[in-house]
PDB file of C-alpha atoms in Angstrom:
ATOM      1  CA  MET A   1    -206.722-180.475  96.534  1.00  0.00           C
ATOM      2  CA  LYS A   2    -205.144-177.169  95.590  1.00  0.00           C
ATOM      3  CA  TYR A   3    -207.129-175.244  98.187  1.00  0.00           C
ATOM      4  CA  LEU A   4    -206.386-177.825 100.882  1.00  0.00           C
ATOM      5  CA  ALA A   5    -202.684-177.710 100.116  1.00  0.00           C
ATOM      6  CA  THR A   6    -202.734-173.915 100.367  1.00  0.00           C
ATOM      7  CA  CYS A   7    -204.341-174.072 103.802  1.00  0.00           C
ATOM      8  CA  VAL A   8    -201.865-176.670 105.029  1.00  0.00           C
ATOM      9  CA  VAL A   9    -198.851-174.676 103.885  1.00  0.00           C
ATOM     10  CA  MET A  10    -200.087-171.420 105.414  1.00  0.00           C
ATOM     11  CA  ALA A  11    -200.937-173.072 108.692  1.00  0.00           C
ATOM     12  CA  LEU A  12    -197.466-174.629 108.975  1.00  0.00           C
ATOM     13  CA  LEU A  13    -195.823-171.240 109.122  1.00  0.00           C
ATOM     14  CA  GLY A  14    -198.394-169.607 111.373  1.00  0.00           C
ATOM     15  CA  CYS A  15    -201.305-167.307 110.974  1.00  0.00           C
ATOM     16  CA  THR A  16    -200.041-164.840 108.399  1.00  0.00           C
ATOM     17  CA  CYS A  17    -203.439-163.303 107.643  1.00  0.00           C
ATOM     18  CA  ALA A  18    -204.504-162.072 111.070  1.00  0.00           C
ATOM     19  CA  LEU A  19    -201.248-161.052 112.734  1.00  0.00           C
ATOM     20  CA  PRO A  20    -200.241-158.215 110.388  1.00  0.00           C
ATOM     21  CA  ARG A  21    -203.691-156.609 110.668  1.00  0.00           C
ATOM     22  CA  TYR A  22    -203.525-156.854 114.458  1.00  0.00           C
ATOM     23  CA  MET A  23    -200.188-155.046 114.473  1.00  0.00           C
ATOM     24  CA  ASP A  24    -201.043-152.309 111.984  1.00  0.00           C
ATOM     25  CA  ASN A  25    -201.165-149.659 114.723  1.00  0.00           C
ATOM     26  CA  PHE A  26    -198.184-150.909 116.734  1.00  0.00           C
ATOM     27  CA  THR A  27    -195.237-148.599 117.328  1.00  0.00           C
ATOM     28  CA  PRO A  28    -191.735-149.885 116.493  1.00  0.00           C
ATOM     29  CA  GLU A  29    -191.134-150.328 120.240  1.00  0.00           C
ATOM     30  CA  GLN A  30    -194.280-152.466 120.609  1.00  0.00           C
ATOM     31  CA  ILE A  31    -193.335-154.606 117.608  1.00  0.00           C
ATOM     32  CA  ASN A  32    -189.866-155.100 119.076  1.00  0.00           C
ATOM     33  CA  ALA A  33    -191.404-156.185 122.389  1.00  0.00           C
ATOM     34  CA  GLU A  34    -193.756-158.624 120.622  1.00  0.00           C
ATOM     35  CA  LEU A  35    -190.851-160.190 118.759  1.00  0.00           C
ATOM     36  CA  ARG A  36    -188.850-160.580 121.946  1.00  0.00           C
ATOM     37  CA  SER A  37    -191.859-162.148 123.646  1.00  0.00           C
ATOM     38  CA  LEU A  38    -192.401-164.655 120.825  1.00  0.00           C
ATOM     39  CA  PHE A  39    -188.793-165.830 121.013  1.00  0.00           C
ATOM     40  CA  GLY A  40    -188.436-165.478 124.765  1.00  0.00           C
ATOM     41  CA  TYR A  41    -189.205-169.109 125.585  1.00  0.00           C
ATOM     42  CA  ALA A  42    -185.859-170.172 124.067  1.00  0.00           C
ATOM     43  CA  ASN A  43    -183.988-168.257 126.746  1.00  0.00           C
ATOM     44  CA  GLU A  44    -183.231-170.811 129.479  1.00  0.00           C
ATOM     45  CA  ASP A  45    -182.477-173.868 127.360  1.00  0.00           C
ATOM     46  CA  ALA A  46    -180.449-171.938 124.801  1.00  0.00           C
ATOM     47  CA  VAL A  47    -178.299-169.797 127.088  1.00  0.00           C
ATOM     48  CA  VAL A  48    -177.837-172.031 130.125  1.00  0.00           C
ATOM     49  CA  GLY A  49    -177.109-175.027 127.926  1.00  0.00           C
ATOM     50  CA  ALA A  50    -174.826-172.950 125.706  1.00  0.00           C
ATOM     51  CA  LYS A  51    -176.088-174.812 122.660  1.00  0.00           C
ATOM     52  CA  GLY A  52    -175.777-171.891 120.276  1.00  0.00           C
ATOM     53  CA  ILE A  53    -177.978-170.345 117.647  1.00  0.00           C
ATOM     54  CA  ASP A  54    -179.000-173.504 115.776  1.00  0.00           C
ATOM     55  CA  ASP A  55    -180.163-175.249 118.940  1.00  0.00           C
ATOM     56  CA  SER A  56    -182.020-172.106 119.997  1.00  0.00           C
ATOM     57  CA  LEU A  57    -183.850-172.110 116.670  1.00  0.00           C
ATOM     58  CA  ALA A  58    -184.656-175.815 117.092  1.00  0.00           C
ATOM     59  CA  ILE A  59    -186.079-175.105 120.557  1.00  0.00           C
ATOM     60  CA  ILE A  60    -188.216-172.308 119.120  1.00  0.00           C
ATOM     61  CA  LEU A  61    -189.560-174.601 116.381  1.00  0.00           C
ATOM     62  CA  ASP A  62    -190.214-177.336 118.919  1.00  0.00           C
ATOM     63  CA  GLU A  63    -192.114-174.998 121.253  1.00  0.00           C
ATOM     64  CA  PHE A  64    -194.092-173.620 118.315  1.00  0.00           C
ATOM     65  CA  ARG A  65    -196.037-176.897 118.238  1.00  0.00           C
ATOM     66  CA  THR A  66    -197.795-175.814 121.420  1.00  0.00           C
ATOM     67  CA  SER A  67    -198.595-172.430 119.898  1.00  0.00           C
ATOM     68  CA  LEU A  68    -200.190-174.124 116.891  1.00  0.00           C
ATOM     69  CA  GLN A  69    -202.257-176.365 119.145  1.00  0.00           C
ATOM     70  CA  ASN A  70    -203.387-173.574 121.485  1.00  0.00           C
ATOM     71  CA  GLY A  71    -203.747-170.800 118.946  1.00  0.00           C
ATOM     72  CA  PHE A  72    -202.889-167.168 119.633  1.00  0.00           C
ATOM     73  CA  PRO A  73    -205.706-165.825 121.860  1.00  0.00           C
ATOM     74  CA  ALA A  74    -204.132-162.369 122.132  1.00  0.00           C
ATOM     75  CA  TYR A  75    -204.534-162.001 118.371  1.00  0.00           C
ATOM     76  CA  GLY A  76    -207.969-163.606 118.190  1.00  0.00           C
ATOM     77  CA  ILE A  77    -206.524-166.658 116.426  1.00  0.00           C
ATOM     78  CA  PRO A  78    -208.054-170.045 117.342  1.00  0.00           C
ATOM     79  CA  PRO A  79    -206.092-173.310 117.570  1.00  0.00           C
ATOM     80  CA  LEU A  80    -204.495-174.253 114.242  1.00  0.00           C
ATOM     81  CA  ASP A  81    -204.050-177.959 114.960  1.00  0.00           C
ATOM     82  CA  PRO A  82    -206.601-179.191 114.307  1.00  0.00           C
ATOM     83  CA  LEU A  83    -207.494-176.546 111.722  1.00  0.00           C
ATOM     84  CA  PHE A  84    -211.170-176.203 110.821  1.00  0.00           C
ATOM     85  CA  LEU A  85    -212.331-174.872 107.438  1.00  0.00           C
ATOM     86  CA  GLU A  86    -216.026-174.238 107.011  1.00  0.00           C
ATOM     87  CA  HIS A  87    -216.028-174.006 103.217  1.00  0.00           C
ATOM     88  CA  GLY A  88    -213.623-173.839 100.300  1.00  0.00           C
ATOM     89  CA  ASN A  89    -213.522-174.078  96.537  1.00  0.00           C
ATOM     90  CA  ILE A  90    -211.532-176.546  94.456  1.00  0.00           C
ATOM     91  CA  ARG A  91    -210.016-175.480  91.146  1.00  0.00           C
ATOM     92  CA  ILE A  92    -207.235-177.501  89.565  1.00  0.00           C
ATOM     93  CA  ASP A  93    -205.777-176.805  86.115  1.00  0.00           C
ATOM     94  CA  SER A  94    -202.850-178.999  85.101  1.00  0.00           C
ATOM     95  CA  THR A  95    -201.774-181.223  82.244  1.00  0.00           C
ATOM     96  CA  THR A  96    -203.229-184.173  84.161  1.00  0.00           C
ATOM     97  CA  ALA A  97    -206.414-182.770  85.690  1.00  0.00           C
ATOM     98  CA  ASP A  98    -209.123-180.176  85.077  1.00  0.00           C
ATOM     99  CA  LEU A  99    -211.339-180.185  88.178  1.00  0.00           C
ATOM    100  CA  ARG A 100    -213.874-177.841  89.783  1.00  0.00           C
ATOM    101  CA  GLY A 101    -215.781-178.192  93.010  1.00  0.00           C
ATOM    102  CA  SER A 102    -216.084-177.339  96.688  1.00  0.00           C
ATOM    103  CA  PHE A 103    -215.869-178.816 100.174  1.00  0.00           C
ATOM    104  CA  ASP A 104    -217.572-178.159 103.517  1.00  0.00           C
ATOM    105  CA  ASN A 105    -216.714-178.641 107.194  1.00  0.00           C
ATOM    106  CA  VAL A 106    -213.129-179.800 106.842  1.00  0.00           C
ATOM    107  CA  THR A 107    -210.714-180.624 109.669  1.00  0.00           C
ATOM    108  CA  ILE A 108    -206.948-180.783 109.077  1.00  0.00           C
ATOM    109  CA  ASN A 109    -204.938-182.688 111.699  1.00  0.00           C
ATOM    110  CA  LYS A 110    -201.236-183.069 112.586  1.00  0.00           C
ATOM    111  CA  ILE A 111    -200.025-179.688 111.349  1.00  0.00           C
ATOM    112  CA  SER A 112    -197.932-179.461 114.518  1.00  0.00           C
ATOM    113  CA  ALA A 113    -196.624-183.048 114.301  1.00  0.00           C
ATOM    114  CA  TYR A 114    -193.448-182.210 112.413  1.00  0.00           C
ATOM    115  CA  PHE A 115    -189.948-183.553 112.856  1.00  0.00           C
ATOM    116  CA  ILE A 116    -187.097-181.051 112.732  1.00  0.00           C
ATOM    117  CA  ASN A 117    -184.557-182.631 110.411  1.00  0.00           C
ATOM    118  CA  ASN A 118    -182.391-179.540 110.350  1.00  0.00           C
ATOM    119  CA  VAL A 119    -182.364-175.835 111.117  1.00  0.00           C
ATOM    120  CA  HIS A 120    -179.229-173.760 110.638  1.00  0.00           C
ATOM    121  CA  MET A 121    -178.315-170.096 110.665  1.00  0.00           C
ATOM    122  CA  ASP A 122    -175.379-168.900 108.585  1.00  0.00           C
ATOM    123  CA  VAL A 123    -174.574-165.711 110.479  1.00  0.00           C
ATOM    124  CA  LEU A 124    -172.116-164.347 107.923  1.00  0.00           C
ATOM    125  CA  ARG A 125    -174.609-164.717 105.064  1.00  0.00           C
ATOM    126  CA  MET A 126    -177.587-163.773 107.276  1.00  0.00           C
ATOM    127  CA  LYS A 127    -179.473-166.866 106.158  1.00  0.00           C
ATOM    128  CA  VAL A 128    -181.526-169.546 107.934  1.00  0.00           C
ATOM    129  CA  THR A 129    -182.162-172.924 106.293  1.00  0.00           C
ATOM    130  CA  PHE A 130    -184.772-175.357 107.579  1.00  0.00           C
ATOM    131  CA  ASP A 131    -185.938-178.890 106.818  1.00  0.00           C
ATOM    132  CA  LEU A 132    -189.148-180.221 108.402  1.00  0.00           C
ATOM    133  CA  PHE A 133    -190.811-183.599 107.915  1.00  0.00           C
ATOM    134  CA  PHE A 134    -194.377-184.801 108.555  1.00  0.00           C
ATOM    135  CA  ASP A 135    -195.364-188.471 108.583  1.00  0.00           C
ATOM    136  CA  SER A 136    -198.794-187.387 107.421  1.00  0.00           C
ATOM    137  CA  ILE A 137    -201.172-184.441 107.369  1.00  0.00           C
ATOM    138  CA  ASP A 138    -204.705-185.776 107.604  1.00  0.00           C
ATOM    139  CA  THR A 139    -207.861-184.132 106.275  1.00  0.00           C
ATOM    140  CA  PHE A 140    -211.455-185.130 106.993  1.00  0.00           C
ATOM    141  CA  GLY A 141    -214.530-183.465 105.515  1.00  0.00           C
ATOM    142  CA  ASP A 142    -218.299-183.760 105.791  1.00  0.00           C
ATOM    143  CA  ARG A 143    -218.845-183.124 102.105  1.00  0.00           C
ATOM    144  CA  TYR A 144    -217.031-182.611  98.834  1.00  0.00           C
ATOM    145  CA  ASP A 145    -218.567-181.902  95.426  1.00  0.00           C
ATOM    146  CA  ILE A 146    -216.335-182.307  92.389  1.00  0.00           C
ATOM    147  CA  ASP A 147    -216.657-182.491  88.620  1.00  0.00           C
ATOM    148  CA  GLY A 148    -214.107-182.555  85.819  1.00  0.00           C
ATOM    149  CA  VAL A 149    -211.492-184.680  84.092  1.00  0.00           C
ATOM    150  CA  LEU A 150    -208.643-186.710  85.608  1.00  0.00           C
ATOM    151  CA  ALA A 151    -206.199-187.942  82.967  1.00  0.00           C
ATOM    152  CA  VAL A 152    -208.703-188.778  80.191  1.00  0.00           C
ATOM    153  CA  LEU A 153    -211.506-189.913  82.505  1.00  0.00           C
ATOM    154  CA  PRO A 154    -214.492-187.657  83.262  1.00  0.00           C
ATOM    155  CA  ILE A 155    -215.140-187.839  87.016  1.00  0.00           C
ATOM    156  CA  TYR A 156    -217.796-186.554  89.389  1.00  0.00           C
ATOM    157  CA  GLY A 157    -218.925-187.186  92.934  1.00  0.00           C
ATOM    158  CA  THR A 158    -220.176-185.845  96.234  1.00  0.00           C
ATOM    159  CA  GLY A 159    -220.021-187.133  99.798  1.00  0.00           C
ATOM    160  CA  PRO A 160    -217.803-187.289 102.897  1.00  0.00           C
ATOM    161  CA  PHE A 161    -214.078-187.717 102.422  1.00  0.00           C
ATOM    162  CA  GLN A 162    -210.682-188.394 103.922  1.00  0.00           C
ATOM    163  CA  PHE A 163    -207.491-187.170 102.262  1.00  0.00           C
ATOM    164  CA  SER A 164    -203.955-187.404 103.653  1.00  0.00           C
ATOM    165  CA  LEU A 165    -200.580-186.120 102.496  1.00  0.00           C
ATOM    166  CA  LEU A 166    -197.908-188.722 103.318  1.00  0.00           C
ATOM    167  CA  ASN A 167    -194.191-188.268 104.044  1.00  0.00           C
ATOM    168  CA  VAL A 168    -194.359-184.501 103.629  1.00  0.00           C
ATOM    169  CA  SER A 169    -191.133-182.507 103.306  1.00  0.00           C
ATOM    170  CA  LEU A 170    -191.081-178.745 103.930  1.00  0.00           C
ATOM    171  CA  THR A 171    -187.737-177.114 103.181  1.00  0.00           C
ATOM    172  CA  GLY A 172    -186.585-173.584 102.614  1.00  0.00           C
ATOM    173  CA  GLU A 173    -184.336-170.636 103.325  1.00  0.00           C
ATOM    174  CA  VAL A 174    -184.881-167.285 104.982  1.00  0.00           C
ATOM    175  CA  LYS A 175    -182.468-164.836 103.354  1.00  0.00           C
ATOM    176  CA  MET A 176    -181.980-161.616 105.292  1.00  0.00           C
ATOM    177  CA  GLY A 177    -180.202-158.328 104.739  1.00  0.00           C
ATOM    178  CA  LEU A 178    -180.001-154.814 106.118  1.00  0.00           C
ATOM    179  CA  VAL A 179    -182.343-152.100 104.860  1.00  0.00           C
ATOM    180  CA  ASN A 180    -181.660-148.671 106.373  1.00  0.00           C
ATOM    181  CA  GLY A 181    -179.998-150.391 109.303  1.00  0.00           C
ATOM    182  CA  SER A 182    -182.885-152.774 110.021  1.00  0.00           C
ATOM    183  CA  VAL A 183    -182.690-156.495 109.362  1.00  0.00           C
ATOM    184  CA  GLN A 184    -185.273-157.534 106.764  1.00  0.00           C
ATOM    185  CA  VAL A 185    -186.218-160.730 104.954  1.00  0.00           C
ATOM    186  CA  LEU A 186    -185.135-160.247 101.337  1.00  0.00           C
ATOM    187  CA  ASP A 187    -186.195-163.625  99.967  1.00  0.00           C
ATOM    188  CA  MET A 188    -187.704-166.862 101.243  1.00  0.00           C
ATOM    189  CA  PRO A 189    -187.545-169.749  98.766  1.00  0.00           C
ATOM    190  CA  VAL A 190    -189.678-172.610 100.114  1.00  0.00           C
ATOM    191  CA  ASP A 191    -190.545-176.026  98.721  1.00  0.00           C
ATOM    192  CA  LEU A 192    -193.198-178.556  99.750  1.00  0.00           C
ATOM    193  CA  ASN A 193    -193.117-182.147  98.530  1.00  0.00           C
ATOM    194  CA  PHE A 194    -194.927-185.390  99.240  1.00  0.00           C
ATOM    195  CA  PRO A 195    -194.390-188.659  97.331  1.00  0.00           C
ATOM    196  CA  ALA A 196    -197.744-190.208  98.195  1.00  0.00           C
ATOM    197  CA  VAL A 197    -201.290-189.492  99.363  1.00  0.00           C
ATOM    198  CA  PHE A 198    -204.231-191.455 100.716  1.00  0.00           C
ATOM    199  CA  SER A 199    -207.616-190.695  99.142  1.00  0.00           C
ATOM    200  CA  ASN A 200    -211.049-191.903 100.203  1.00  0.00           C
ATOM    201  CA  LEU A 201    -213.661-189.724  98.503  1.00  0.00           C
ATOM    202  CA  GLU A 202    -216.908-191.553  99.124  1.00  0.00           C
ATOM    203  CA  GLY A 203    -219.477-191.441  96.334  1.00  0.00           C
ATOM    204  CA  LEU A 204    -217.079-190.911  93.438  1.00  0.00           C
ATOM    205  CA  MET A 205    -218.745-192.016  90.203  1.00  0.00           C
ATOM    206  CA  GLY A 206    -221.703-193.226  92.257  1.00  0.00           C
ATOM    207  CA  GLY A 207    -219.607-195.432  94.542  1.00  0.00           C
ATOM    208  CA  GLY A 208    -218.606-199.081  94.338  1.00  0.00           C
ATOM    209  CA  SER A 209    -215.747-200.363  92.209  1.00  0.00           C
ATOM    210  CA  MET A 210    -215.641-197.173  90.114  1.00  0.00           C
ATOM    211  CA  ALA A 211    -215.081-195.111  93.273  1.00  0.00           C
ATOM    212  CA  GLU A 212    -212.226-197.403  94.282  1.00  0.00           C
ATOM    213  CA  MET A 213    -210.646-197.078  90.844  1.00  0.00           C
ATOM    214  CA  VAL A 214    -210.854-193.275  90.754  1.00  0.00           C
ATOM    215  CA  ASN A 215    -209.546-192.952  94.317  1.00  0.00           C
ATOM    216  CA  GLN A 216    -206.570-195.053  93.253  1.00  0.00           C
ATOM    217  CA  MET A 217    -206.060-192.762  90.252  1.00  0.00           C
ATOM    218  CA  ILE A 218    -206.085-189.754  92.585  1.00  0.00           C
ATOM    219  CA  MET A 219    -203.458-191.426  94.776  1.00  0.00           C
ATOM    220  CA  ASP A 220    -201.339-192.145  91.693  1.00  0.00           C
ATOM    221  CA  PHE A 221    -201.584-188.675  90.137  1.00  0.00           C
ATOM    222  CA  ALA A 222    -201.819-186.308  93.147  1.00  0.00           C
ATOM    223  CA  PRO A 223    -198.070-185.762  93.760  1.00  0.00           C
ATOM    224  CA  THR A 224    -197.504-184.976  90.071  1.00  0.00           C
ATOM    225  CA  ILE A 225    -200.507-182.654  89.916  1.00  0.00           C
ATOM    226  CA  PHE A 226    -199.365-180.778  93.012  1.00  0.00           C
ATOM    227  CA  ASN A 227    -195.860-180.331  91.607  1.00  0.00           C
ATOM    228  CA  GLU A 228    -197.413-178.710  88.519  1.00  0.00           C
ATOM    229  CA  ILE A 229    -199.592-176.250  90.441  1.00  0.00           C
ATOM    230  CA  LYS A 230    -197.600-175.535  93.605  1.00  0.00           C
ATOM    231  CA  ALA A 231    -195.455-172.600  92.396  1.00  0.00           C
ATOM    232  CA  PRO A 232    -198.178-169.901  92.578  1.00  0.00           C
ATOM    233  CA  ILE A 233    -199.523-171.376  95.838  1.00  0.00           C
ATOM    234  CA  ILE A 234    -196.132-171.192  97.528  1.00  0.00           C
ATOM    235  CA  SER A 235    -195.392-167.757  96.067  1.00  0.00           C
ATOM    236  CA  ALA A 236    -198.640-166.339  97.457  1.00  0.00           C
ATOM    237  CA  PHE A 237    -198.109-167.542 101.004  1.00  0.00           C
ATOM    238  CA  VAL A 238    -194.393-166.629 101.018  1.00  0.00           C
ATOM    239  CA  GLY A 239    -195.319-163.059 100.120  1.00  0.00           C
ATOM    240  CA  ARG A 240    -197.578-162.838 103.170  1.00  0.00           C
ATOM    241  CA  VAL A 241    -195.012-164.442 105.475  1.00  0.00           C
ATOM    242  CA  VAL A 242    -192.249-162.080 104.315  1.00  0.00           C
ATOM    243  CA  ALA A 243    -194.475-159.011 104.740  1.00  0.00           C
ATOM    244  CA  PHE A 244    -195.380-160.080 108.273  1.00  0.00           C
ATOM    245  CA  ALA A 245    -191.790-160.934 109.193  1.00  0.00           C
ATOM    246  CA  ASN A 246    -190.528-157.584 107.954  1.00  0.00           C
ATOM    247  CA  SER A 247    -193.158-155.704 109.958  1.00  0.00           C
ATOM    248  CA  MET A 248    -191.883-157.531 113.054  1.00  0.00           C
ATOM    249  CA  LEU A 249    -188.221-156.899 112.235  1.00  0.00           C
ATOM    250  CA  GLN A 250    -188.568-153.192 111.452  1.00  0.00           C
ATOM    251  CA  GLY A 251    -186.110-151.195 113.550  1.00  0.00           C
ATOM    252  CA  LEU A 252    -184.225-154.286 114.736  1.00  0.00           C
ATOM    253  CA  THR A 253    -180.513-154.714 114.045  1.00  0.00           C
ATOM    254  CA  PHE A 254    -179.076-158.117 113.182  1.00  0.00           C
ATOM    255  CA  ASP A 255    -177.182-158.243 116.477  1.00  0.00           C
ATOM    256  CA  GLU A 256    -180.424-157.593 118.352  1.00  0.00           C
ATOM    257  CA  LEU A 257    -182.117-160.394 116.422  1.00  0.00           C
ATOM    258  CA  LEU A 258    -179.335-162.799 117.407  1.00  0.00           C
ATOM    259  CA  ASP A 259    -179.717-161.730 121.037  1.00  0.00           C
ATOM    260  CA  ILE A 260    -183.446-162.437 120.886  1.00  0.00           C
ATOM    261  CA  ILE A 261    -182.965-165.876 119.317  1.00  0.00           C
ATOM    262  CA  LEU A 262    -180.452-166.784 122.004  1.00  0.00           C
ATOM    263  CA  GLY A 263    -182.797-165.451 124.665  1.00  0.00           C
ATOM    264  CA  ILE A 264    -180.362-162.784 125.844  1.00  0.00           C
ATOM    265  CA  GLY A 265    -182.813-159.979 125.192  1.00  0.00           C
ATOM    266  CA  GLY A 266    -185.974-161.897 125.982  1.00  0.00           C
ATOM    267  CA  ALA A 267    -186.688-159.953 129.154  1.00  0.00           C
ATOM    268  CA  LYS A 268    -186.015-156.511 127.701  1.00  0.00           C
TER     269      LYS A 268
END
């Protein structure tokens, strides 16, 4: 569950592993051009409609769904919705669960199916706040293998599975500042919450009524377990996102960033 949650969170904010490596040898001018290109599709709707910065950001987030579905071929990044994971390890240490295991051939769906509750830029404070909502993020796998303790019950099992996060909320802030004249991301507090999950791990405890009982326990305990273990997960992915964002923003003034968001500089 921990590994799956990590993958979901990282996928929501884009491919933070591959892009920085691709751009290692870029000049500041090339990075600036890439940033303008990424935001360029907000140009017509934002400027002609005179909707302002917040609506431009909403348009960018809305269009980003297509990018997640199509991937980023120029960077060698495949489609991210659905997201395919060949193999991963499960390790959960919390007051409620001590679990070890692995999974194979997993597909995560609906990463791009988010609702934009709110996105707002405070220009004076150089801060963007966002609030996204997902009805569900659905995971299907050919095989899981797990062993450990949930609450006080020893559990084990292997087989195909389905696991969904329900009513997912992704909120956060992007706090920016100037470093040697360039706009940079200084901090990015992010939170991910879901009040419920659906779990169907076939073969738990040998199947039958015991499998149904343990799946229900997983559904009952999963939100609490995630809240206990999510801090280091979120911190790890935020670090990668901030590093990538700052490599893109290097050499860009705040006024230039605003121009790009509004589409004014998209053709430069």
